[in-house]
Every structure is written in structure tokens, then in C-alpha cells.
Coordinates of C-alpha atoms in Angstrom, one line a residue:
Chain A
M1 CA 0.1 0.0 0.1
S2 CA 2.6 2.6 1.1
T3 CA 5.2 1.5 -1.3
A4 CA 2.3 2.2 -3.9
T5 CA 1.6 6.1 -2.8
T6 CA 5.4 6.8 -2.5
D7 CA 5.7 5.3 -6.2
K8 CA 3.2 7.9 -7.2
R9 CA 4.7 10.5 -5.5
A10 CA 8.0 9.8 -6.6
K11 CA 6.4 9.8 -10.2
L12 CA 5.1 12.8 -9.8
V13 CA 8.3 14.7 -8.1
T14 CA 10.1 13.5 -11.3
Q15 CA 7.5 14.7 -13.7
Q16 CA 7.6 18.2 -11.8
D17 CA 11.9 18.1 -12.1
R18 CA 11.6 17.2 -15.6
R19 CA 9.3 19.8 -16.3
R20 CA 11.3 22.2 -14.4
Q21 CA 14.5 21.2 -16.2
E22 CA 12.5 21.6 -19.7
V23 CA 11.9 25.5 -18.6
R24 CA 15.3 25.6 -17.4
L25 CA 16.7 24.3 -20.7
G26 CA 14.5 25.8 -22.7
W27 CA 15.9 29.7 -21.2
M28 CA 19.6 28.2 -21.3
L29 CA 19.0 27.5 -25.2
A30 CA 16.6 30.6 -25.7
G31 CA 18.4 33.2 -23.5
P32 CA 21.5 34.1 -25.1
A33 CA 19.5 35.1 -28.2
F34 CA 17.0 36.9 -26.5
V35 CA 19.7 39.0 -24.3
V36 CA 21.6 39.9 -27.7
M37 CA 18.6 41.3 -29.1
L38 CA 17.4 43.1 -26.1
L39 CA 20.7 44.7 -25.3
V40 CA 21.4 45.4 -29.2
T41 CA 18.0 47.5 -29.2
A42 CA 15.9 48.1 -26.1
Y43 CA 19.0 49.7 -24.5
P44 CA 19.8 51.9 -27.3
I45 CA 16.4 53.2 -28.0
A46 CA 15.8 53.8 -24.0
Q47 CA 19.0 55.7 -24.5
A48 CA 17.5 57.6 -27.1
V49 CA 14.5 58.3 -25.3
Y50 CA 16.6 59.8 -22.3
D51 CA 18.8 62.0 -24.7
S52 CA 16.1 63.3 -26.6
L53 CA 15.0 65.0 -23.5
F54 CA 18.2 67.0 -23.4
S55 CA 20.0 69.7 -25.1
L56 CA 22.9 67.8 -25.8
R57 CA 25.2 68.6 -28.9
L58 CA 28.6 66.7 -29.2
T59 CA 30.6 69.5 -30.4
A60 CA 29.7 71.2 -26.6
P61 CA 29.1 68.1 -24.5
D62 CA 29.5 70.1 -21.4
E63 CA 26.3 72.7 -21.9
R64 CA 23.9 69.3 -21.6
D65 CA 20.5 70.8 -20.5
F66 CA 17.6 68.9 -19.4
V67 CA 15.0 70.4 -21.5
G68 CA 11.9 68.6 -21.3
L69 CA 9.9 68.0 -24.3
Q70 CA 11.6 71.3 -25.8
N71 CA 13.4 69.1 -28.7
Y72 CA 9.9 67.3 -29.6
L73 CA 8.3 70.6 -29.9
T74 CA 11.3 72.1 -32.0
V75 CA 10.7 69.0 -34.6
F76 CA 6.8 69.5 -34.6
S77 CA 6.8 72.8 -34.9
S78 CA 9.5 73.1 -38.1
T79 CA 7.2 72.5 -40.9
D80 CA 9.4 72.9 -43.6
V81 CA 11.8 70.5 -42.5
F82 CA 10.4 67.4 -40.1
W83 CA 6.8 67.6 -41.8
R84 CA 8.1 67.9 -45.1
A85 CA 10.5 64.9 -44.7
M86 CA 7.2 62.8 -42.8
I87 CA 5.0 63.9 -45.8
V88 CA 8.0 62.5 -48.4
T89 CA 8.5 59.3 -46.4
V90 CA 4.7 58.5 -46.1
L91 CA 4.3 59.4 -50.2
I92 CA 7.5 57.3 -51.0
T93 CA 6.0 54.5 -48.9
V94 CA 2.5 54.6 -50.2
V95 CA 3.4 54.5 -53.7
A96 CA 5.9 52.0 -53.4
V97 CA 4.0 49.9 -51.7
S98 CA 1.3 49.7 -54.0
V99 CA 3.1 49.2 -56.9
Q100 CA 5.5 46.6 -55.6
L101 CA 2.1 44.5 -54.8
V102 CA 0.5 45.1 -58.2
I103 CA 3.8 44.2 -60.1
G104 CA 4.7 41.4 -57.2
F105 CA 1.1 40.0 -57.7
A106 CA 1.4 39.8 -61.4
L107 CA 5.2 37.8 -60.9
A108 CA 3.8 35.8 -58.4
L109 CA 0.9 34.6 -61.0
L110 CA 3.5 34.2 -63.6
M111 CA 6.1 32.1 -61.4
H112 CA 2.7 30.0 -60.2
R113 CA 1.1 29.7 -63.8
A114 CA 4.3 29.2 -65.9
I115 CA 5.2 26.0 -68.1
A116 CA 7.4 23.9 -66.2
R117 CA 10.4 24.7 -68.3
L118 CA 10.1 28.8 -67.4
R119 CA 9.4 28.2 -64.0
G120 CA 13.1 27.9 -62.9
P121 CA 14.9 30.4 -65.1
L122 CA 11.5 33.1 -64.4
R123 CA 12.4 32.8 -60.6
T124 CA 16.4 33.0 -60.5
A125 CA 15.8 36.3 -62.4
I126 CA 13.1 37.8 -60.3
L127 CA 15.3 36.9 -57.3
V128 CA 18.4 39.0 -58.8
P129 CA 17.3 42.4 -57.7
Y130 CA 16.8 40.7 -54.2
G131 CA 20.2 39.9 -54.2
I132 CA 21.7 43.3 -55.1
I133 CA 22.6 45.5 -52.5
T134 CA 20.6 48.4 -52.3
V135 CA 23.5 50.9 -52.6
V136 CA 24.4 49.2 -55.8
S137 CA 20.6 49.3 -56.8
A138 CA 20.9 53.1 -55.9
F139 CA 23.9 53.7 -58.0
A140 CA 22.6 51.3 -61.0
W141 CA 19.3 54.1 -61.0
Y142 CA 21.2 57.2 -60.7
Y143 CA 23.7 56.4 -63.2
M144 CA 20.9 55.6 -66.0
F145 CA 19.3 59.0 -65.0
D146 CA 22.2 61.2 -64.2
I147 CA 22.6 64.1 -66.4
N148 CA 26.2 63.2 -67.4
S149 CA 26.3 59.2 -67.3
G150 CA 23.0 58.3 -68.1
F151 CA 21.5 57.3 -71.3
V152 CA 17.4 57.7 -70.3
N153 CA 17.6 61.2 -71.4
S154 CA 19.2 60.4 -74.7
W155 CA 16.7 57.4 -75.0
F156 CA 13.3 59.0 -74.0
S157 CA 14.0 62.6 -75.6
W158 CA 11.1 62.0 -77.7
V159 CA 8.6 61.7 -74.7
P160 CA 7.1 64.9 -74.0
G161 CA 8.8 66.5 -70.7
I162 CA 11.9 64.3 -71.1
S163 CA 14.8 66.4 -72.7
E164 CA 18.7 65.7 -73.2
E165 CA 19.4 68.7 -70.6
M166 CA 16.8 67.4 -67.9
D167 CA 18.4 67.1 -64.6
W168 CA 16.3 64.2 -62.7
F169 CA 17.7 65.1 -59.5
A170 CA 17.3 68.5 -59.4
E171 CA 13.4 68.8 -59.4
T172 CA 11.4 67.0 -56.3
W173 CA 9.1 65.0 -58.2
S174 CA 11.3 63.6 -61.2
A175 CA 14.2 63.1 -58.4
L176 CA 11.4 61.1 -55.8
A177 CA 10.2 59.1 -59.3
V178 CA 13.9 57.4 -59.8
I179 CA 14.0 56.8 -56.0
I180 CA 10.6 55.3 -56.1
A181 CA 11.7 53.3 -59.0
S182 CA 14.6 51.8 -57.3
E183 CA 12.6 51.0 -54.5
I184 CA 10.0 49.1 -56.1
W185 CA 12.6 47.3 -58.0
K186 CA 15.0 46.2 -55.4
N187 CA 11.9 45.2 -53.1
T188 CA 9.5 43.8 -55.5
P189 CA 10.8 40.1 -55.5
F190 CA 10.1 39.7 -51.3
I191 CA 6.5 40.4 -52.4
A192 CA 6.4 38.4 -55.2
L193 CA 7.8 35.1 -53.3
L194 CA 5.6 35.8 -50.0
L195 CA 2.5 36.0 -52.6
L196 CA 3.7 32.9 -54.4
A197 CA 3.7 31.1 -51.0
G198 CA 0.1 32.6 -50.9
L199 CA -1.0 31.3 -53.8
A200 CA 0.3 28.0 -53.3
Q201 CA -2.3 27.7 -50.7
V202 CA -5.3 28.5 -52.4
S203 CA -7.1 25.2 -53.0
D204 CA -7.5 24.0 -56.2
D205 CA -10.8 22.3 -55.2
L206 CA -12.5 26.0 -54.9
L207 CA -10.8 27.2 -58.2
E208 CA -12.4 23.9 -59.9
A209 CA -16.0 24.6 -58.3
A210 CA -15.5 28.6 -59.6
K211 CA -14.6 27.3 -63.0
V212 CA -17.4 24.5 -62.9
D213 CA -19.7 27.6 -61.8
G214 CA -18.4 29.3 -64.9
A215 CA -16.6 32.2 -63.4
N216 CA -14.4 33.9 -65.4
W217 CA -10.5 34.3 -65.0
W218 CA -11.2 37.5 -63.5
Q219 CA -14.0 36.6 -61.6
Q220 CA -12.0 33.6 -60.2
L221 CA -9.1 35.9 -59.4
T222 CA -11.1 38.6 -57.2
R223 CA -14.0 36.0 -55.6
V224 CA -11.8 33.1 -54.8
V225 CA -7.8 33.5 -55.2
I226 CA -7.3 36.9 -53.5
P227 CA -9.5 36.5 -50.8
N228 CA -8.2 33.3 -49.8
M229 CA -4.9 34.7 -49.5
K230 CA -5.5 37.9 -47.8
A231 CA -3.3 37.1 -45.3
A232 CA -0.4 36.2 -47.2
I233 CA -1.0 39.8 -49.0
M234 CA -1.2 41.2 -45.4
V235 CA 1.9 40.1 -44.4
A236 CA 3.4 41.2 -47.7
V237 CA 2.0 44.9 -47.1
L238 CA 3.0 45.6 -43.7
F239 CA 6.6 44.0 -44.0
R240 CA 7.2 46.2 -47.0
T241 CA 5.4 49.0 -45.6
L242 CA 7.8 49.1 -42.4
D243 CA 10.5 48.7 -44.2
S244 CA 9.9 51.4 -47.0
F245 CA 8.9 53.8 -44.0
R246 CA 12.4 53.4 -42.8
I247 CA 14.0 54.2 -46.6
F248 CA 17.5 55.7 -46.6
D249 CA 20.5 54.0 -48.4
N250 CA 18.9 55.2 -51.9
V251 CA 17.9 58.4 -50.7
F252 CA 21.0 59.1 -49.5
I253 CA 22.8 57.7 -52.5
M254 CA 20.7 59.5 -55.3
T255 CA 20.1 63.0 -53.7
N256 CA 21.3 63.4 -50.3
G257 CA 18.0 64.8 -49.5
D258 CA 18.7 67.8 -51.9
A259 CA 15.9 68.8 -54.3
G260 CA 12.9 68.1 -51.3
T261 CA 13.7 64.5 -51.0
E262 CA 14.8 64.5 -47.6
V263 CA 12.9 61.4 -45.6
L264 CA 12.8 60.8 -42.0
S265 CA 15.4 58.4 -41.7
L266 CA 17.9 60.8 -43.4
L267 CA 16.7 63.7 -41.0
A268 CA 17.4 61.9 -37.8
Y269 CA 20.8 60.8 -39.6
R270 CA 21.7 64.3 -40.4
Q271 CA 20.9 65.8 -36.9
S272 CA 22.8 63.2 -34.8
I273 CA 25.5 61.8 -37.2
M274 CA 26.4 65.0 -39.1
R275 CA 25.6 67.8 -37.1
L276 CA 25.9 66.1 -33.7
E277 CA 22.7 67.8 -32.5
I278 CA 22.1 64.5 -30.5
G279 CA 18.9 65.7 -28.5
L280 CA 17.0 66.6 -31.6
G281 CA 18.4 64.0 -33.6
S282 CA 17.3 61.3 -30.9
A283 CA 13.9 63.2 -30.9
V284 CA 13.5 62.2 -34.6
S285 CA 14.3 58.8 -34.0
V286 CA 12.1 58.2 -31.0
I287 CA 9.3 59.6 -33.2
M288 CA 10.2 57.0 -36.1
F289 CA 10.3 54.4 -33.5
V290 CA 6.8 55.2 -32.7
C291 CA 5.6 55.6 -36.1
V292 CA 7.0 52.1 -37.3
V293 CA 5.4 50.7 -34.0
L294 CA 2.0 52.1 -34.7
I295 CA 2.0 51.1 -38.1
A296 CA 2.6 47.8 -36.9
V297 CA -0.1 47.8 -34.0
I298 CA -3.0 49.3 -36.3
A299 CA -1.9 46.5 -39.2
V300 CA -2.0 44.0 -36.8
K301 CA -5.2 45.2 -34.9
G302 CA -7.1 46.2 -37.9
F303 CA -6.4 43.5 -39.9
K304 CA -6.0 40.8 -37.8
V305 CA -2.8 39.5 -38.8
N306 CA -1.5 37.3 -36.3
L307 CA 2.3 37.6 -36.8
A308 CA 3.0 35.8 -33.3
E309 CA 2.0 32.6 -34.9
G310 CA 4.2 33.2 -37.5
T311 CA 1.4 32.6 -40.2
G312 CA -1.6 34.7 -40.3
S313 CA -2.3 33.1 -43.5
N314 CA -3.5 29.8 -41.8
A315 CA -5.8 31.6 -39.7
G316 CA -7.1 33.7 -42.1
Q317 CA -7.5 31.2 -44.4
K318 CA -9.6 28.5 -42.2
K319 CA -11.8 32.0 -41.4
E320 CA -12.5 32.7 -44.9
T321 CA -13.5 29.3 -46.0
K322 CA -15.7 28.7 -42.9
Chain B
M1 CA -2.5 21.2 -65.8
I2 CA -2.2 23.6 -67.8
N3 CA 1.3 22.9 -69.6
T4 CA 0.0 19.7 -71.2
R5 CA 0.2 21.0 -74.6
L6 CA 1.0 24.3 -75.6
T7 CA 0.0 25.6 -79.1
P8 CA 2.6 28.1 -81.0
K9 CA 0.5 30.9 -79.9
Q10 CA 1.0 29.8 -76.2
K11 CA 4.6 29.4 -76.8
G12 CA 5.2 32.5 -78.0
I13 CA 3.6 34.2 -75.4
W14 CA 5.1 32.6 -73.0
A15 CA 8.5 33.4 -74.6
L16 CA 7.2 37.1 -74.6
I17 CA 6.4 37.5 -71.1
A18 CA 10.0 35.3 -69.9
V19 CA 11.9 38.5 -72.3
V20 CA 9.7 41.2 -70.7
V21 CA 10.6 39.9 -67.3
F22 CA 14.3 39.1 -67.9
I23 CA 14.6 42.8 -68.9
Y24 CA 12.9 44.2 -65.7
A25 CA 14.6 41.8 -63.1
L26 CA 17.9 42.2 -64.9
F27 CA 18.2 45.5 -66.9
P28 CA 19.7 47.8 -63.8
V29 CA 22.2 45.4 -63.2
V30 CA 23.3 45.3 -66.7
A31 CA 23.4 48.8 -66.8
I32 CA 26.1 49.1 -64.1
F33 CA 27.9 46.1 -65.9
A34 CA 28.1 48.4 -69.1
N35 CA 29.3 51.4 -67.0
S36 CA 32.2 49.6 -65.0
F37 CA 33.7 48.7 -68.4
K38 CA 33.4 52.8 -69.5
T39 CA 36.5 55.0 -70.4
P40 CA 35.9 58.1 -68.5
A41 CA 34.8 59.8 -71.9
D42 CA 32.4 56.8 -72.7
V43 CA 30.8 57.5 -69.3
G44 CA 30.0 61.3 -70.3
A45 CA 28.8 59.8 -73.6
G46 CA 25.3 59.2 -72.8
T47 CA 25.2 55.5 -74.6
F48 CA 24.4 52.2 -73.0
W49 CA 27.4 50.3 -73.9
P50 CA 30.9 51.5 -73.9
Q51 CA 32.3 52.7 -76.9
N52 CA 35.9 51.2 -75.9
W53 CA 35.7 48.2 -73.6
T54 CA 38.3 49.0 -70.4
W55 CA 39.6 46.9 -67.9
Q56 CA 40.9 50.2 -66.2
N57 CA 38.1 50.7 -63.4
Y58 CA 38.8 47.2 -62.3
E59 CA 42.6 47.8 -61.9
M60 CA 41.9 51.1 -60.2
I61 CA 40.2 49.2 -57.6
F62 CA 42.3 46.3 -57.3
V63 CA 45.8 47.6 -58.0
G64 CA 45.3 51.1 -58.7
Q65 CA 45.2 54.2 -56.6
A66 CA 41.3 53.1 -55.2
Q67 CA 43.3 49.7 -54.1
T68 CA 43.6 50.3 -50.2
L69 CA 40.1 51.5 -49.9
F70 CA 38.4 49.2 -52.5
L71 CA 40.3 46.2 -51.0
S72 CA 40.2 47.0 -47.0
A73 CA 36.2 47.6 -47.5
L74 CA 35.9 44.2 -49.1
R75 CA 37.7 42.6 -46.5
N76 CA 35.9 44.4 -43.4
S77 CA 33.0 43.5 -45.0
I78 CA 33.8 39.8 -45.8
G79 CA 35.1 39.3 -42.1
I80 CA 32.3 41.3 -40.4
T81 CA 29.5 40.0 -42.2
L82 CA 30.6 36.3 -41.9
I83 CA 31.6 36.7 -37.8
S84 CA 28.1 38.0 -37.6
T85 CA 26.3 35.8 -39.4
V86 CA 27.9 32.9 -37.4
I87 CA 27.3 34.2 -34.3
A88 CA 23.5 34.7 -34.9
V89 CA 23.4 31.2 -36.7
V90 CA 24.6 29.3 -33.5
L91 CA 22.5 31.4 -31.5
A92 CA 19.1 31.3 -33.2
T93 CA 19.6 27.4 -33.8
L94 CA 19.5 27.1 -30.0
C95 CA 17.1 29.5 -29.7
A96 CA 14.6 27.8 -32.4
Y97 CA 15.7 24.4 -31.3
A98 CA 14.3 25.2 -28.1
I99 CA 11.4 27.0 -29.5
A100 CA 10.4 23.8 -31.5
R101 CA 11.4 21.5 -29.5
L102 CA 10.7 22.4 -25.5
D103 CA 7.7 23.5 -23.6
F104 CA 8.9 26.2 -21.4
P105 CA 6.9 30.1 -20.6
G106 CA 7.7 32.6 -22.5
K107 CA 8.5 31.1 -25.8
R108 CA 5.8 33.6 -27.7
F109 CA 7.5 36.2 -26.0
I110 CA 10.7 35.5 -27.5
L111 CA 9.2 35.1 -30.6
F112 CA 7.4 38.2 -30.4
T113 CA 10.2 39.8 -29.2
S114 CA 12.2 39.3 -32.7
L115 CA 9.3 40.5 -34.6
A116 CA 9.6 43.3 -32.9
V117 CA 13.4 43.7 -33.1
S118 CA 13.1 43.0 -37.2
I119 CA 10.8 46.1 -37.8
F120 CA 12.9 48.1 -35.6
P121 CA 14.2 51.5 -37.7
V122 CA 17.7 51.2 -37.4
I123 CA 18.3 54.6 -37.3
S124 CA 16.8 55.1 -34.3
V125 CA 19.1 52.6 -32.8
V126 CA 22.4 54.1 -34.5
T127 CA 22.4 57.8 -32.8
P128 CA 22.5 56.0 -28.8
L129 CA 24.7 53.5 -30.4
F130 CA 27.2 55.9 -32.2
N131 CA 27.9 57.9 -28.5
L132 CA 28.2 54.4 -26.7
W133 CA 30.7 53.2 -29.2
R134 CA 32.8 56.3 -29.1
S135 CA 33.1 56.4 -25.4
I136 CA 34.0 52.9 -25.0
G137 CA 36.0 52.8 -28.4
L138 CA 34.2 50.4 -30.4
Y139 CA 33.3 53.2 -32.6
D140 CA 35.4 52.2 -36.0
T141 CA 36.0 48.7 -35.4
W142 CA 34.7 45.3 -36.6
L143 CA 33.3 44.4 -32.9
G144 CA 31.4 47.9 -33.4
L145 CA 29.6 46.7 -36.2
I146 CA 29.2 42.8 -35.6
I147 CA 27.1 43.8 -32.4
P148 CA 24.6 45.9 -34.0
Y149 CA 24.5 43.6 -37.3
L150 CA 23.1 40.9 -34.7
S151 CA 20.0 43.1 -34.6
L152 CA 19.7 42.8 -38.3
T153 CA 20.3 39.1 -38.4
L154 CA 19.0 37.1 -35.4
P155 CA 15.4 37.9 -35.5
I156 CA 15.3 36.5 -39.4
S157 CA 17.5 33.5 -38.3
I158 CA 15.1 32.6 -35.3
W159 CA 11.9 33.1 -37.3
T160 CA 13.4 31.2 -40.3
L161 CA 14.7 28.3 -38.2
S162 CA 11.9 27.7 -36.0
A163 CA 9.3 27.7 -39.0
F164 CA 12.1 25.1 -40.3
F165 CA 12.6 23.0 -36.9
K166 CA 8.9 22.6 -36.3
Q167 CA 8.4 20.4 -39.3
I168 CA 10.9 18.3 -37.8
P169 CA 9.7 14.9 -36.6
W170 CA 11.2 15.0 -33.5
E171 CA 9.9 11.7 -32.3
L172 CA 12.7 10.0 -34.8
E173 CA 14.9 11.1 -32.0
Q174 CA 13.4 9.1 -29.6
A175 CA 12.8 5.9 -31.6
A176 CA 16.5 6.2 -32.0
S177 CA 16.6 6.4 -28.1
I178 CA 14.7 3.1 -27.8
D179 CA 16.7 1.6 -30.6
G180 CA 19.8 1.9 -27.9
A181 CA 21.4 5.4 -29.0
T182 CA 22.2 8.2 -26.2
Q183 CA 20.6 11.0 -26.3
W184 CA 23.6 12.8 -27.9
Q185 CA 23.7 10.2 -30.4
A186 CA 20.4 10.5 -31.1
F187 CA 20.2 14.2 -31.5
R188 CA 23.6 14.1 -33.2
L189 CA 22.8 11.5 -35.6
V190 CA 19.0 12.0 -36.2
I191 CA 18.2 15.4 -35.7
V192 CA 21.5 17.6 -37.0
P193 CA 21.3 16.0 -40.4
L194 CA 17.5 16.9 -40.5
A195 CA 18.5 20.3 -39.3
A196 CA 21.2 21.3 -41.3
P197 CA 19.5 22.2 -44.7
G198 CA 17.4 24.5 -42.5
V199 CA 20.8 26.3 -40.8
F200 CA 22.3 26.5 -44.0
T201 CA 18.8 28.6 -45.3
A202 CA 19.1 30.6 -42.2
A203 CA 22.8 31.3 -42.8
I204 CA 22.6 32.5 -46.4
I205 CA 19.3 34.7 -45.8
A206 CA 21.4 36.3 -42.8
F207 CA 24.8 37.2 -44.8
F208 CA 22.7 38.8 -47.3
I209 CA 21.0 41.2 -44.6
A210 CA 24.2 42.0 -43.1
W211 CA 26.0 42.1 -46.7
N212 CA 23.6 44.8 -47.6
D213 CA 23.5 47.2 -44.6
F214 CA 24.2 50.5 -45.3
V215 CA 22.9 52.9 -42.1
Y216 CA 25.3 51.1 -39.5
G217 CA 27.9 50.8 -42.4
I218 CA 28.4 55.2 -42.6
S219 CA 27.2 55.5 -38.8
L220 CA 29.5 53.8 -36.9
T221 CA 32.8 54.2 -39.0
S222 CA 35.2 56.3 -40.2
T223 CA 38.3 54.8 -41.5
E224 CA 39.3 51.7 -43.5
A225 CA 39.7 50.1 -40.5
A226 CA 36.3 49.0 -40.3
R227 CA 34.1 50.3 -43.0
P228 CA 32.4 47.8 -45.0
V229 CA 31.7 47.8 -49.3
P230 CA 28.3 49.9 -49.2
A231 CA 29.9 52.6 -47.3
A232 CA 32.9 52.6 -48.8
L233 CA 31.0 52.9 -52.1
A234 CA 29.4 56.3 -50.9
F235 CA 32.5 57.8 -49.8
F236 CA 34.6 57.0 -53.2
T237 CA 35.8 60.0 -54.8
G238 CA 37.7 60.3 -58.1
S239 CA 41.1 61.2 -59.0
S240 CA 40.3 64.5 -58.9
Q241 CA 37.2 66.5 -57.6
F242 CA 35.8 67.8 -61.1
E243 CA 35.5 63.7 -62.1
Q244 CA 32.6 61.6 -60.9
P245 CA 34.2 58.1 -60.1
T246 CA 31.5 56.3 -62.1
G247 CA 33.2 53.9 -63.7
A248 CA 35.4 52.9 -60.4
I249 CA 32.3 52.8 -58.3
S250 CA 30.3 50.8 -61.2
A251 CA 33.4 48.0 -60.8
A252 CA 33.4 47.9 -57.1
A253 CA 29.6 47.2 -57.4
I254 CA 29.8 44.6 -59.7
V255 CA 32.2 42.9 -57.8
V256 CA 30.4 42.9 -54.9
T257 CA 27.2 41.8 -56.8
I258 CA 28.5 39.0 -58.4
P259 CA 29.2 36.5 -55.4
V260 CA 25.9 37.1 -54.2
V261 CA 23.9 36.7 -57.5
I262 CA 25.8 33.4 -57.5
L263 CA 24.6 32.6 -54.3
V264 CA 21.1 33.5 -55.3
I265 CA 21.3 31.6 -58.2
L266 CA 22.8 28.4 -56.8
F267 CA 20.3 28.6 -53.7
Q268 CA 17.3 30.0 -55.0
R269 CA 14.9 27.4 -54.0
Q270 CA 16.4 27.5 -50.2
I271 CA 15.9 31.2 -50.1
V272 CA 12.4 31.0 -51.3
S273 CA 11.4 28.5 -48.6
G274 CA 13.5 30.1 -46.0
L275 CA 11.9 33.7 -46.9
T276 CA 8.5 32.6 -47.1
Q277 CA 8.1 29.8 -44.4
G278 CA 9.1 32.3 -41.4
A279 CA 6.1 34.4 -42.7
V280 CA 3.6 32.6 -44.7
K281 CA 3.9 28.9 -43.8
D282 CA 1.5 25.8 -44.3

């Protein structure tokens, strides 16, 4: 009798022990990565928040004054610098992501439906821009349009508005157009790949059923395919939006913010690293951080993308097919 | 399905589509490739192809006056990127193994943290790092870039690997144990071979992302001691201040692009599965 209860208890103890061991092992294995991620991001952002409350220039480090929210007021009241950069950034993001979504979807459909012999080469070609570093892509586009080295002017001089002497990087709109074009070209592969994965998850049965019911190609696309891959689309759009909002490399290379193309990242970089105005620069950095978090939260809440599950598409699909 | 027998017309349409996609995807690369073979006079001529093909731009960056600048940047890029990739993949493998295999509180929180880190605007982190690195002596050093690069490479590695590891049939490990293998043997002989492709995929993607960095590169370095290639390209100056070093920059751009493009072509299948598994997996 008593041996049976001790046995049971011993079993319970070992079970608890094992459980505790598993938890410990789990954190031992996952802990280092977790700690490193926190150290390289949480600490600096906390420091940026702290620094943003001071009037601080690296050129005069002794004149460090606590100014509260003064830096933020300064930033928010500078219509021609901060708000302009904000508008330019949002404009680039909206245009680039929408065009990327359309081209990316077209490329995904192509890869999905391509004849077997073309599938490999098509995918390879589409992946090439992904492998090009952003700075190189920026230079490639810059040199194509540049007034000295570019051939675009001489090729397209028959187009109204384009002449041999056109300086694309001297005007806001033309400079922005080239910046956005390079952004689209470089990042469309990413969207195309995510959408291709989403396409693969649209069940053939549903498509067959739609075909039997007499739906034409467009109806199949808009009524069956797109609703069933909504989650993949949302994930792709969210990631690209967050990324485009942080745009820096191509603007730095092509115009360095001249001709009214300054974006938020560049503004923050210039304030802190170039002009060593750490207080003001940190305030811009913190504002950007808050914007990114807001975009993510709105997307996750508003569109019910379940990012913590890592899928979204599964959850979304189940809901759709119910 | 649709590719049973193609009519000549369908074949023609597919050929046309393929040509359009190829031009779209490769045109800027070919353009900068053409630039890299132009003489300074050709650069100003505004034509697509060089009038006189020349190796002088490549000579300039490998043996000429831009040699120290370019070769040190290349060395920095390769070293810093490889080291941070290795560290990220090792840490991420341990982390992803724990997430996929073990049950412990905080799992979801770790995944959520890595997601949050991956959406971080680099520029928000770089100002405080700039200050901190200057005061503790990490400014303009390899370590001073390796550490921040982990914020780029770790999250994507963790996501790719944990999605990958979740598909591994862990029961095999138990089966091996029952057959008399020790736990370590079971892990090493059964799980490691199954996990290797995922680890490799994560490594390639992490390498790309680190190789692509620009903001950390220009903000946290100031000399040839640690400045990586993308940053060096941006600060390239010609032999005289009146001459834009278009040809030399193009040549350098081609040199750093070719290895990456070869990797993409060789491992496209892994890259595609790695990139898509993390975000939209079955």
C-alpha cells in the first residue's frame, strides 16, 4: 500500500523535476539570443528616449541641459523640415508599396502558372534584384538617369517632358520618381515570393468549383484567389510598409536629401551623426520608432494578421473558408 | 495542369513574357555592368554600352589608386558579415531548437521580441550606439559593427529556423533512443542532418541582410579600419574632384554583386523556402 503511494509521489516529483528541467533548458538555449536582441535594441532605444529630453550637442558636451519635451516641440513645429520629411516618407511608402504589390502579384501569378521549363529561369531572374545590395541598386538607377552618365535622356527624348538636358535629380518630383523606381525594383521580389507562397495555399478544389460555376478568369481571381490569400497579402504589405518607411540608402546615394527629397531616416541621421545634435536627432529617432510601432499595431489589430503565430495565412484561410 | 500541350501561340506568349520579365529584373544590373567597362570619356557620352571596352576601372580598384580603399572595405565586409552571420546562426539555432522542441513559458514572448526587433528602424538605434561606441572605444572597429548587425541577422534567423524546426519529426529522436542510442547520439545522428538545410538557409539569408547594411556602416565607422563596402562606395571620390568616379564605383559594385548573385542562383530554392516559411507557412 504505502509503496504504491510513494511510487506515485516519486513519479509526480520526477515529472515536476523534468518539467522544471525543460523550462530551465529552454531558457538556457533561447536566453542568449533573447538577451543579445534586447541589448542591441532595447538599450539603445531607451538611451535615445533619455537623450531626446536634453539639449545636447557633441560639439559642446558640457552644455548638457535637461529641456523636457522642448526637442519634440522644436521638431513638430518645423513644418518645412520635419513635416516635409514625414510627407515625403509617407508618399514614397504608399506609392512604392502599392506598385510593388501590383507588380509582385503579377510576377507571383506568372511564376505560379508558368510552364515547367520557364519556372526555374523566371524565379532566378526575379530573385536577382533581391540579391543586389540596396546601395548598388541605388547607383545603378542613379547612373541611368544622371545628366552626365545617363542614357535615359537620350533614349527617351521623344517623350514630352524629357529632353537631353533634363536633370532628374534637381526637381523634387523627378528625383522622387527615380528613388521610388529603385525602391520598387529592389524589393518587388520579396512581395512576389510571399504572394507565390500564398497562391500555393489556395486550394484547387475551390478554383475548380468556381470554374464549374462558370466564373471567368477575373472573377476567379477576385472572388476566390485573392480572398483566400488575404493573410499572405497583409503580411507582405505590412513588412514592405515598415521597410519602406525606413528608407535611407537610395535617398542618401541619389540626392542626399537635396531637391526636397529628405526622408525621416535621413533627417535623423543628419541631425545626430552629421551635425552632432544628439538631443534633436534622438527626438526624430524616437518619433520614427513610435511611427513604426503604430503602423505595426494598426496593421495587426486592424487587419487581424496573426504575426505571433508566424503564419496569419492559416488562421485567415480557416476563417475565410468557414 | 495547363502545361500539357502548348499551341505555338501560347509558346510565343510565354517567350514574350519571359523576355519582359528578364529585361525588368536584369536591366539595371546590365546597365551598371556596362558602366564598369567605360572610360571616363564614354561615361559622359550618354550611351548604354561602352564605345571602347576597358579594364581600367577594375585595375583602379584592385591594383590602382583606389586599391587600399576598396580592398580594405572588401576585407571588412567579408569578415564582419561572416562573423555576425555565424554568431547569429549559432544563437538562433539554439533558440529555435528550444522553441520547437521544448515547452517553456516565454516562448511566444521570444518570438514576439524577435519580430519587434526586426521592424526596428535602424536609424533609431544608431544614434545612441554612435555615442556609446565612441565612449567605450568600439567606434570604427569590427566588433562595433558585428554587435549591431546581430539586430539585423538574429530575428530573421530565429523566425526561419523555428518555422523549419517545427516541421522536423522529433519522434525520430525518441525512436533512436529506444533503439539504444544515447540522447546525444540520437540528436547528432538523427536531428542534426535533418536540421542542417534549415541552418544553411538561415545562414544565407542572414549573410545577405548583413552584406546589404548601409546605415550602421556609414554611421559607426570613419576609416578603412572597419568601413564595409556599401559605405565605402558612398564615400568613393575620383582622382580629381571634378571627375565623378562612375566607372570605379560601377566596377566595385559589380565585384560585390557577382558573388551574391551566384549564391542566389545556386540556392534559390532554399532562399525562397526560407523567406516564405517564416512569414506564410503551411
